[in-house]
XYZ file of C-alpha atoms in Angstrom:
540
model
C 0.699 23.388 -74.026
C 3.732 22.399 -75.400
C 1.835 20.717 -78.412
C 0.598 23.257 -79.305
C 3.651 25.950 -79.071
C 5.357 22.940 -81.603
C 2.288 23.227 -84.576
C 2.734 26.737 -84.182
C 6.742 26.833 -84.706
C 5.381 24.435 -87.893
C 2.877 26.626 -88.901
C 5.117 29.578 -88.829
C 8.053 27.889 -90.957
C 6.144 26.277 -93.182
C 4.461 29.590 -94.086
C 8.236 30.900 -94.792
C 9.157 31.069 -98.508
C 11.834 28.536 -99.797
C 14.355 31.153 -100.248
C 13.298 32.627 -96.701
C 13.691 29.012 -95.550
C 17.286 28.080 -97.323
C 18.435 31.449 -95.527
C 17.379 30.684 -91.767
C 18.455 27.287 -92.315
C 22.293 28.513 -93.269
C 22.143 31.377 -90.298
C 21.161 28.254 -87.980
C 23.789 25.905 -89.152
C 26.399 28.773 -89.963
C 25.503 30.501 -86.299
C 26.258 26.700 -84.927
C 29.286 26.391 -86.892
C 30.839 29.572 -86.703
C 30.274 28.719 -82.747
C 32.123 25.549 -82.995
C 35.088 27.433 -84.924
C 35.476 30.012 -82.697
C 35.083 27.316 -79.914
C 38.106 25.929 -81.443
C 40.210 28.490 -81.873
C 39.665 29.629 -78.326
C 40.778 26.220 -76.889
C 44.080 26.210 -79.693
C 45.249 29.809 -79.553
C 44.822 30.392 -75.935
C 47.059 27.665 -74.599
C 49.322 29.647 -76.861
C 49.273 32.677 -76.036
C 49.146 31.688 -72.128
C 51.948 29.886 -72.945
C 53.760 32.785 -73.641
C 52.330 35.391 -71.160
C 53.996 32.666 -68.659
C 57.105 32.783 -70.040
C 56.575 36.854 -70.738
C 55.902 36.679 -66.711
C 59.109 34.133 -65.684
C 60.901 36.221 -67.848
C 60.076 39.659 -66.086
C 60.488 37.680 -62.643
C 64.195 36.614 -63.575
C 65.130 40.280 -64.484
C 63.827 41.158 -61.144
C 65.778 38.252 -59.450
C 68.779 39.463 -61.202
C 68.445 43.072 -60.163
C 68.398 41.967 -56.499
C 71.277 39.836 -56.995
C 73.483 41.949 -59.001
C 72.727 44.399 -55.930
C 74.793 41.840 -53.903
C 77.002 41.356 -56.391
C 77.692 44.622 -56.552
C 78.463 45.104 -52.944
C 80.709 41.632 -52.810
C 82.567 43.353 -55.826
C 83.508 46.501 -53.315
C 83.505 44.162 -49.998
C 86.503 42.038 -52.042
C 88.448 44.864 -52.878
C 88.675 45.873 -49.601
C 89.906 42.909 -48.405
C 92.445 42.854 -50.551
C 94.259 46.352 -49.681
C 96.898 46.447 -47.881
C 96.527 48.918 -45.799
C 93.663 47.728 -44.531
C 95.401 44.451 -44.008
C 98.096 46.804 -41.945
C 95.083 48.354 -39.920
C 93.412 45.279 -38.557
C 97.309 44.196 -36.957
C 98.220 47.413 -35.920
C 94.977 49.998 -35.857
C 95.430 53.198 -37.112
C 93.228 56.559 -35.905
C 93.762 58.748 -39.600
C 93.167 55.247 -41.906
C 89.944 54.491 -39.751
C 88.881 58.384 -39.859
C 89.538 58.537 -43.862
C 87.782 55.641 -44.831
C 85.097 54.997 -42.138
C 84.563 58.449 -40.406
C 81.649 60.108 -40.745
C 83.068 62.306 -43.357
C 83.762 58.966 -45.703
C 80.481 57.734 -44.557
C 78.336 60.543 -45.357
C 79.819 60.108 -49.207
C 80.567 56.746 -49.766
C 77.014 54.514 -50.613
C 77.349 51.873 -47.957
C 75.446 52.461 -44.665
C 77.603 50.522 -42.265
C 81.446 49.125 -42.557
C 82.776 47.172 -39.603
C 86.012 46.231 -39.208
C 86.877 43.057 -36.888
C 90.222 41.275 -35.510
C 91.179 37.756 -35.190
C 90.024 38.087 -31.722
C 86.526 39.052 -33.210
C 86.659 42.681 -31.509
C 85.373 45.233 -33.243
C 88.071 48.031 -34.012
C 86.316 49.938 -35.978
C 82.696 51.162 -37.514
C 81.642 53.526 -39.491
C 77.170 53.991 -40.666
C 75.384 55.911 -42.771
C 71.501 57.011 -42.003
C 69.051 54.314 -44.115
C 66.291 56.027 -45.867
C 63.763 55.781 -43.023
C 66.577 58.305 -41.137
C 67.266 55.772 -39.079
C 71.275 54.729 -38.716
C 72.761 51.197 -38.170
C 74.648 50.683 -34.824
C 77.430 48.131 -34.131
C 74.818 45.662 -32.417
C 72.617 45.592 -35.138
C 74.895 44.586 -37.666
C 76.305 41.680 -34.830
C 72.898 40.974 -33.990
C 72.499 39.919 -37.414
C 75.542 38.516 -38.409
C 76.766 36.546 -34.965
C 73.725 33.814 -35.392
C 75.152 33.129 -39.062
C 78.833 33.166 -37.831
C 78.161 30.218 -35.277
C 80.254 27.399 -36.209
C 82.193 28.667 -38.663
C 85.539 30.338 -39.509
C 84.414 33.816 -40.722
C 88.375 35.091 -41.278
C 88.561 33.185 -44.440
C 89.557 34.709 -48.077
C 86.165 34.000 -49.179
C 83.550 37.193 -49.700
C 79.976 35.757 -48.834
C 76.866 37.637 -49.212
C 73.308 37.901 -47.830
C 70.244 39.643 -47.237
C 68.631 40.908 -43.990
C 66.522 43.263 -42.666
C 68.521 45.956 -40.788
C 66.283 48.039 -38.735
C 63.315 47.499 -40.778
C 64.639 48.057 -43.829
C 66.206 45.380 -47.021
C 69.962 45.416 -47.074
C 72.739 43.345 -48.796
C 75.454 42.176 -46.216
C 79.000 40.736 -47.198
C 82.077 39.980 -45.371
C 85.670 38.791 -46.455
C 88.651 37.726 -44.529
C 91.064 40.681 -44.928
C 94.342 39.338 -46.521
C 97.667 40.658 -48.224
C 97.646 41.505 -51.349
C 100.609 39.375 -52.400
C 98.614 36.281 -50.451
C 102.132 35.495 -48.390
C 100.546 36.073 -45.046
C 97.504 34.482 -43.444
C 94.238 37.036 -42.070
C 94.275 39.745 -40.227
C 90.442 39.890 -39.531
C 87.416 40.456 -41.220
C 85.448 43.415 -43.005
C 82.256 43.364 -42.968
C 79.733 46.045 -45.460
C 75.953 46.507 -45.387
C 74.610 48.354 -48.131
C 70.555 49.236 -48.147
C 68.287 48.053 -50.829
C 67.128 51.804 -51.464
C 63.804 52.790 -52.469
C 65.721 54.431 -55.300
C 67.158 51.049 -55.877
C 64.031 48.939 -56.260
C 62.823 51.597 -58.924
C 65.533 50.880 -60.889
C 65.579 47.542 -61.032
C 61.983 47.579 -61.396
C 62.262 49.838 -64.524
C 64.738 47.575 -66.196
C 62.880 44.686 -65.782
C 59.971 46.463 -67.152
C 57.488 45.099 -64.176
C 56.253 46.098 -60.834
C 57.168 44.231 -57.659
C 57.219 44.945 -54.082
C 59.306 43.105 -50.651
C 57.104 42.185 -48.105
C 58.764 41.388 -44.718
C 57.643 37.966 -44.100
C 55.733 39.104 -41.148
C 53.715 41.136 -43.585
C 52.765 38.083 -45.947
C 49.332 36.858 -46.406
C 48.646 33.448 -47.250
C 46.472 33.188 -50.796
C 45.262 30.609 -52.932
C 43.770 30.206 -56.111
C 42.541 27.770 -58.662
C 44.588 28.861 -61.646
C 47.939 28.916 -59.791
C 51.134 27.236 -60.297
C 54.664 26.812 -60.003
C 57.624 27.308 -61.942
C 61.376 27.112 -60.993
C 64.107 29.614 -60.965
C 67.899 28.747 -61.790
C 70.613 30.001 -59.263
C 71.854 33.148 -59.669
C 75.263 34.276 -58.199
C 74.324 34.631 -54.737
C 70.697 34.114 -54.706
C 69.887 30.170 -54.920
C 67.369 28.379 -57.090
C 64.057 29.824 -56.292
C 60.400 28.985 -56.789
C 58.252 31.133 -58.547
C 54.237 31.371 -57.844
C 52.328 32.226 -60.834
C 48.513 33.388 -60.057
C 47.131 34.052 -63.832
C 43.969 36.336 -63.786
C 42.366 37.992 -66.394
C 44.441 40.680 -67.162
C 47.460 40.529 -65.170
C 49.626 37.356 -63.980
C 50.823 37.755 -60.471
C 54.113 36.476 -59.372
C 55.549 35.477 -56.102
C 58.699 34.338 -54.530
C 60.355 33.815 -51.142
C 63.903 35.302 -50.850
C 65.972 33.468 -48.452
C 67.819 35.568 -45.443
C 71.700 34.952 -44.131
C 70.337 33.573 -41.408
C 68.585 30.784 -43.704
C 65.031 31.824 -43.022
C 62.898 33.326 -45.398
C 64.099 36.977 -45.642
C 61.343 38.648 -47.822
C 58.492 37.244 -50.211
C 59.050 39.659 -53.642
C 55.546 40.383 -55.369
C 55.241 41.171 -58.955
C 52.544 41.739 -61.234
C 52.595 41.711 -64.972
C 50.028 42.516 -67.515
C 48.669 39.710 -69.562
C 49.084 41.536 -73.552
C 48.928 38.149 -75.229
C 46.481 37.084 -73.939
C 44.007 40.830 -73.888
C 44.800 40.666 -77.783
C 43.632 37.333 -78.215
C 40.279 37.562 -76.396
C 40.465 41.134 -78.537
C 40.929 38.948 -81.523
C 38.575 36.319 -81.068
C 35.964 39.097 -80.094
C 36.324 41.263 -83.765
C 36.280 38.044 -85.261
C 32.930 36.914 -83.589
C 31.430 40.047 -84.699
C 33.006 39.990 -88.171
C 31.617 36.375 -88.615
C 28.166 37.111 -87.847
C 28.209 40.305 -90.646
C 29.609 37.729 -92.815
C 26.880 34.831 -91.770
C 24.397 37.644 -92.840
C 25.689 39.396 -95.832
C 27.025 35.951 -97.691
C 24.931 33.717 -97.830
C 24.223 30.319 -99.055
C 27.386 30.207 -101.185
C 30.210 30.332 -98.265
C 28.633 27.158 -97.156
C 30.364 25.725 -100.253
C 33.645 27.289 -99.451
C 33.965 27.527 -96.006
C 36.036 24.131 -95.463
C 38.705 25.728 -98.043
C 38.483 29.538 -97.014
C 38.709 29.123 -93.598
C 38.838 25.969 -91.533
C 41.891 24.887 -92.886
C 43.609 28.599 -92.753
C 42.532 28.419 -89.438
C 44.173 24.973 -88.594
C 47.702 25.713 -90.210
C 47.525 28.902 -88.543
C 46.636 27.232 -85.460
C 49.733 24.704 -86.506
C 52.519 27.522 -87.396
C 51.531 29.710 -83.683
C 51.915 26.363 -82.180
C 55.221 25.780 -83.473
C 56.348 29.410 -83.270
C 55.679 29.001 -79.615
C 57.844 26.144 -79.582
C 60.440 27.533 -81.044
C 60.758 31.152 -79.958
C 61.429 32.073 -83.222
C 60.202 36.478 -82.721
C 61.132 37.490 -85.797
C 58.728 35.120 -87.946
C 56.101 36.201 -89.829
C 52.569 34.194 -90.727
C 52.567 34.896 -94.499
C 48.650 34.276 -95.311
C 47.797 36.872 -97.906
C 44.265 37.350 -97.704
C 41.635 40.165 -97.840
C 39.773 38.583 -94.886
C 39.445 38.016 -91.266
C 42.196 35.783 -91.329
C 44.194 37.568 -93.013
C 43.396 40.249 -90.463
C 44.148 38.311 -87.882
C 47.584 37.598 -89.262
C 48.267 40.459 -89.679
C 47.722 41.535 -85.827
C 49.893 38.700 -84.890
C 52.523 39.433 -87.006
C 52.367 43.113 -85.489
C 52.493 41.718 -81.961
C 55.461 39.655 -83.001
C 56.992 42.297 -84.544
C 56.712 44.376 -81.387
C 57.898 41.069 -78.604
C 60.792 40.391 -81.475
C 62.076 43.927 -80.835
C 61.646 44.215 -77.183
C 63.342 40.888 -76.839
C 66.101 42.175 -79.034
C 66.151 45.461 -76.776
C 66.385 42.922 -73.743
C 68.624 40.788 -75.142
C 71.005 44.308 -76.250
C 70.623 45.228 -72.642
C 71.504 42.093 -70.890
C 74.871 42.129 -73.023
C 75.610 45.880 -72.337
C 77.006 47.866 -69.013
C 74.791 50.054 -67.755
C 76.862 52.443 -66.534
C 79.703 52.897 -69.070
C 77.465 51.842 -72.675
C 80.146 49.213 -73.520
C 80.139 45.272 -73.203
C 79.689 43.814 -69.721
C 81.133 40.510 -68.585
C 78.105 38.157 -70.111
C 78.915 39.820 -73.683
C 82.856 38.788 -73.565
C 82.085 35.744 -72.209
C 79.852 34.753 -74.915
C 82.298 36.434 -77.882
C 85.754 34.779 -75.276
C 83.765 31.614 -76.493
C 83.032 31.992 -79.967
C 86.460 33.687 -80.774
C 88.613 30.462 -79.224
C 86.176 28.082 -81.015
C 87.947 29.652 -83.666
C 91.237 29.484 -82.354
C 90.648 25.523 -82.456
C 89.157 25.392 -86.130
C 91.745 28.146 -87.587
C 95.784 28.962 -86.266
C 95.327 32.986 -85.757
C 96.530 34.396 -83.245
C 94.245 35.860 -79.861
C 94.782 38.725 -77.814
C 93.495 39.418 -74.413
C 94.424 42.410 -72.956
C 92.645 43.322 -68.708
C 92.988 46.818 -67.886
C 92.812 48.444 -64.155
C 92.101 51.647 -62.824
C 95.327 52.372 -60.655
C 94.088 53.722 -57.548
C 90.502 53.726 -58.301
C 89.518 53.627 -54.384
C 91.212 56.509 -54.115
C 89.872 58.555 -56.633
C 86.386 57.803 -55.514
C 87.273 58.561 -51.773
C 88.645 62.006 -52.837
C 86.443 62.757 -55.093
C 83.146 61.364 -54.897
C 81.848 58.400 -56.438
C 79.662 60.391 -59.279
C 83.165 61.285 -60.364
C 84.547 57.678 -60.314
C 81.501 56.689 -62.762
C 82.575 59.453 -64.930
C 86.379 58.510 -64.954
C 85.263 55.045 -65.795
C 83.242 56.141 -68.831
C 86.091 58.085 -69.580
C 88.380 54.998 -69.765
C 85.430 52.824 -71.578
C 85.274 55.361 -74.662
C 89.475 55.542 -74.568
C 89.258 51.704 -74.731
C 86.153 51.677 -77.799
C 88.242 54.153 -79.607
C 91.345 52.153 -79.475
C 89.474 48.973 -80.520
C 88.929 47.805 -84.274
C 85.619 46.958 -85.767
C 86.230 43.447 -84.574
C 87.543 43.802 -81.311
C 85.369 43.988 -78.156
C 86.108 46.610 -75.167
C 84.453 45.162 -72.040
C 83.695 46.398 -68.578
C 84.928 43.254 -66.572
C 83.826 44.413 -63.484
C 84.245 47.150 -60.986
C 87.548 49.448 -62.297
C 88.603 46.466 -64.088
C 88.436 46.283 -68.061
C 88.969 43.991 -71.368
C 89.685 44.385 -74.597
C 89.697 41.079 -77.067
C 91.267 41.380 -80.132
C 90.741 38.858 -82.305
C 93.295 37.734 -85.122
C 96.019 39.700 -82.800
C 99.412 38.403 -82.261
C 101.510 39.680 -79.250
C 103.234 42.712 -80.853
C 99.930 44.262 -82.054
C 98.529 43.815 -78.472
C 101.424 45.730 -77.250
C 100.575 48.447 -79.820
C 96.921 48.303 -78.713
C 98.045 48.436 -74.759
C 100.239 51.619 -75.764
C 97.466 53.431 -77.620
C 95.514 53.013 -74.470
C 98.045 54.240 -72.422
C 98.930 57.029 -74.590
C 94.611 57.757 -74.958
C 94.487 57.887 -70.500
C 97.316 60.077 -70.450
C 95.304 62.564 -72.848
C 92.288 62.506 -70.987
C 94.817 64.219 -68.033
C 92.095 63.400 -65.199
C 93.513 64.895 -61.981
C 94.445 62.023 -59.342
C 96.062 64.234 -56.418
C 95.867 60.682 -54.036
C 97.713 58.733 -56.648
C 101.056 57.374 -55.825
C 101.684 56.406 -58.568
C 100.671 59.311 -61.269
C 99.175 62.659 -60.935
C 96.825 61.508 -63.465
C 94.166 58.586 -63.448
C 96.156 56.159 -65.044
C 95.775 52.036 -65.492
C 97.940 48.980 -65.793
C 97.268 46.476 -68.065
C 98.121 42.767 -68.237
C 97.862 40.567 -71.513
C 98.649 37.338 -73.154
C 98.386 35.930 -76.760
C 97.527 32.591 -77.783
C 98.516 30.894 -81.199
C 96.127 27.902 -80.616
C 93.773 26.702 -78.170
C 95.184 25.697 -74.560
C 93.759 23.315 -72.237
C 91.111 24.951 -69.608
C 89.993 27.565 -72.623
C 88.581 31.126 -71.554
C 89.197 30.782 -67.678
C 92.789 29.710 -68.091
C 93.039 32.852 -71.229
C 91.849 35.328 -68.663
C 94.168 33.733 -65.782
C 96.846 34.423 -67.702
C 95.924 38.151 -68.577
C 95.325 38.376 -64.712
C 98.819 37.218 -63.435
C 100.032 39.615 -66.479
C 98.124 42.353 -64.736
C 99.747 41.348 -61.165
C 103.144 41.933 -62.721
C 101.781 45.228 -64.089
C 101.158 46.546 -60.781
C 103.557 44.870 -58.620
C 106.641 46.683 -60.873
C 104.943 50.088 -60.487
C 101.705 50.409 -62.295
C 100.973 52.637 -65.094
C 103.068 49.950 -67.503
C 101.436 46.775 -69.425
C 102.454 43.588 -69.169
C 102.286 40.472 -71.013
C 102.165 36.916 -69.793
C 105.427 34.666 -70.636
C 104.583 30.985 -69.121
């Protein structure tokens, strides 16, 4: 049988033309060479482009990290501040009915965006509570937050100056938790208890962060959390972030999407929630995209050429295909975005460099959007902190290379507390964009205006000596008291006003940005301690 199926395969070939022949010999070898190619460029581009949907995917997961912990941040910010007023200082020795009513009644509950403050002596009685319904409609009671908290406080001193953070589940639902010793202001007298705030992870919340990170993820309680395995997954590791510590990261890749996983840890050093996240695999869909047209392409071509690309098919396309293989390689190396493949061609791989450099032009601007983002404050459109910390540094490597003077001027809300007690925190955000556009309008082209956190502000003027800082400080001052935003709770002002602290350097000092802004800070004490609503400048 099978002799004679082979004679009639010969029969049948030799009966072919030589032409006929020459062509079915080039479709076999071409077909088994244009198999090999794309073989290769499978195994060499793939790695690639997996290469970056992983760090596409750790990427996503550390935006979602960082959303979760600037959520605690957030709340330590507040937590701090609290433990740092006076009168609540005042309150813990010697309680006081209207104080406790005002700030943690109902009334100041129901508007303030914490949904529990408890307020404890040196005795570690509770003197005073305050909650605020969770969005399941359920509200936090005093044993729920001690529940939680007394199995973290055992064996420690929790009435220390020190704000420390968490997360717990508080009646089924995510919430940050901090607590500070309560001290004077002045730091002359030792603590006179503890505060304690729990703030929920909202629904509303999650969105949010979810939205900015560009990436959908989800907290499962670890009851809730199914074990699952897979042959494609692996690990990658997390750096610490403020309050969250260095975390693993479980990467399942699939076809389409890569899903992510990660254990959150709990104040009561169990694991608090596993965070899922799922991203979609673009790279990696265009290539398989890519190698797919180009399949199809190279069989028209295998067809419609001919014998004569045999001649030309080592120079017009296998080596193309191995510096392009080359330059991805190294682009992936080196993160360089905003490169572009320059092969001028009217063929598929010029095609196909072309589609690349489309798909880098679009990951070179979203990682330029990111990148403007991270460096930006949400809420008031100016610098945040990371963006003055990274010009702080650039502008005092100058200092060292080049004797002109820097400025650093820290601005504070006077009162801010207040204002958002009386009237509403949707008003305090306003008041503080208010203040971030006085601030951008009294900086130069290259000065930076920075939220530094919470009410607090910074402008850096570069190439400033002291006397133009002053000028600068007065323009602001002069720029708040024309917005004339009412502040009936002020002692200080009927207007929102601010105090600002500064301090000029002529050439570089020894403990660089930290001991620059230390300076502007103890500037800033003076500020307030003589009255507020004045600036102040550092003297040694």
């Amino acid at each position: 049988m099978y002799r004679r199926i082979k004679n009639h395969l010969r029969m049948n070939v030799a009966s072919l033309g030589l032409a006929s022949r020459v062509v079915a010999s080039f479709i076999l070898v071409f077909g088994l060479m244009g198999s090999v190619g794309l073989y290769l460029m499978k195994r060499s581009l793939l790695p690639t482009f997996e290469t970056i949907d992983r760090k596409a995917a750790y990427d996503a997961a550390k935006r979602v990290l960082s959303g979760i912990d600037e959520q605690l941040v957030s709340l330590s910010v507040l937590n701090h501040d609290w433990a740092y007023w006076d009168e609540m200082y005042e309150h813990l020795l010697k309680p006081n009915q209207k104080f406790q009513v005002s700030n943690i009644g109902p009334a100041a509950m129901a508007t303030s965006n914490l949904n529990a403050v408890m307020l404890m002596n040196l005795k570690g009685e509770v003197i005073g509570f305050g909650a605020r319904a969770l969005s399941n409609e359920r509200t936090p009671q005093m044993r729920d937050i001690l529940g939680i908290l007394l199995g973290r406080w055992q064996g420690e001193a929790q009435h220390i100056p020190v704000t420390k953070c968490g997360l717990s589940w508080v009646l089924e639902r995510p919430a940050s938790i901090c607590w500070t010793g309560v001290v004077h202001s002045d730091g002359s007298h030792p603590p006179s208890g503890t505060v304690v705030m729990v703030r929920e992870l909202e629904p509303d919340s999650l969105k949010n962060i979810a939205a900015n990170a560009g990436i959908d993820f989800k907290l499962d309680a670890p009851g809730e959390v199914k074990g699952r395995s897979s042959e494609k997954e692996s690990s990658l590791q997390m750096a610490k972030f403020q309050y969250l510590p260095a975390l693993e990261l479980t990467l399942i890749s699939q076809d389409t999407v890569i899903d992510i996983h990660s254990t959150l840890p709990g104040l009561n050093g169990r694991s608090f929630a596993r965070v899922d996240m799922r991203i979609e695999r673009q790279w990696m869909v265009q290539a398989e995209k890519l190698l797919t047209d180009m399949m199809m392409q190279w069989a028209v071509v295998a067809f419609v050429s001919g014998f004569m690309l045999i001649s030309v098919i080592q120079r017009w396309l296998v080596r193309p295909v191995a510096r392009l293989r080359t330059d991805l390689a190294s682009l992936g190396e080196s993160k360089r975005w905003d490169s572009v493949l320059k092969y001028d061609r009217p063929d598929e791989i010029g095609e196909l460099t072309k589609g690349i450099n489309a798909l880098l032009l679009v990951l070179h601007e979203q990682v330029r959007k990111l990148e403007s983002v991270s460096r930006t404050d949400a809420l008031t459109g100016i610098a945040n902190r990371r963006k003055l910390d990274e010009r702080m540094t650039l502008e005092l490597s100058r200092l060292a290379r080049h004797a002109v003077p820097l400025s650093l001027l820290l601005i504070d809300v006077d009162h801010f507390k207040r204002y958002n007690d009386t009237y509403g925190h949707p008003e305090g955000d306003a008041a503080l964009r208010k203040v971030a556009a006085v601030l951008a309008s009294c900086s130069r082209q290259q000065d930076l205006a920075a939220r530094f956190g919470g009410e607090e502000f910074a402008v850096l003027l570069p190439n400033t000596d002291e006397s133009g800082a002053r000028s600068v400080a007065e323009k602001i001052m002069q720029g708040m008291s024309a917005l004339n935003i009412p502040h009936a709770q002020s002692p200080t002002s009927p207007r929102l006003s601010v105090s600002i602290g500064g301090t000029t350097w002529l050439e570089i000092q020894s403990g660089g940005a930290e001991t620059l802004i230390s300076q502007a800070d103890k500037a800033l004490y003076v500020a307030k301690r003589d009255g507020r609503m004045r600036a102040s400048f550092y003297n040694g």
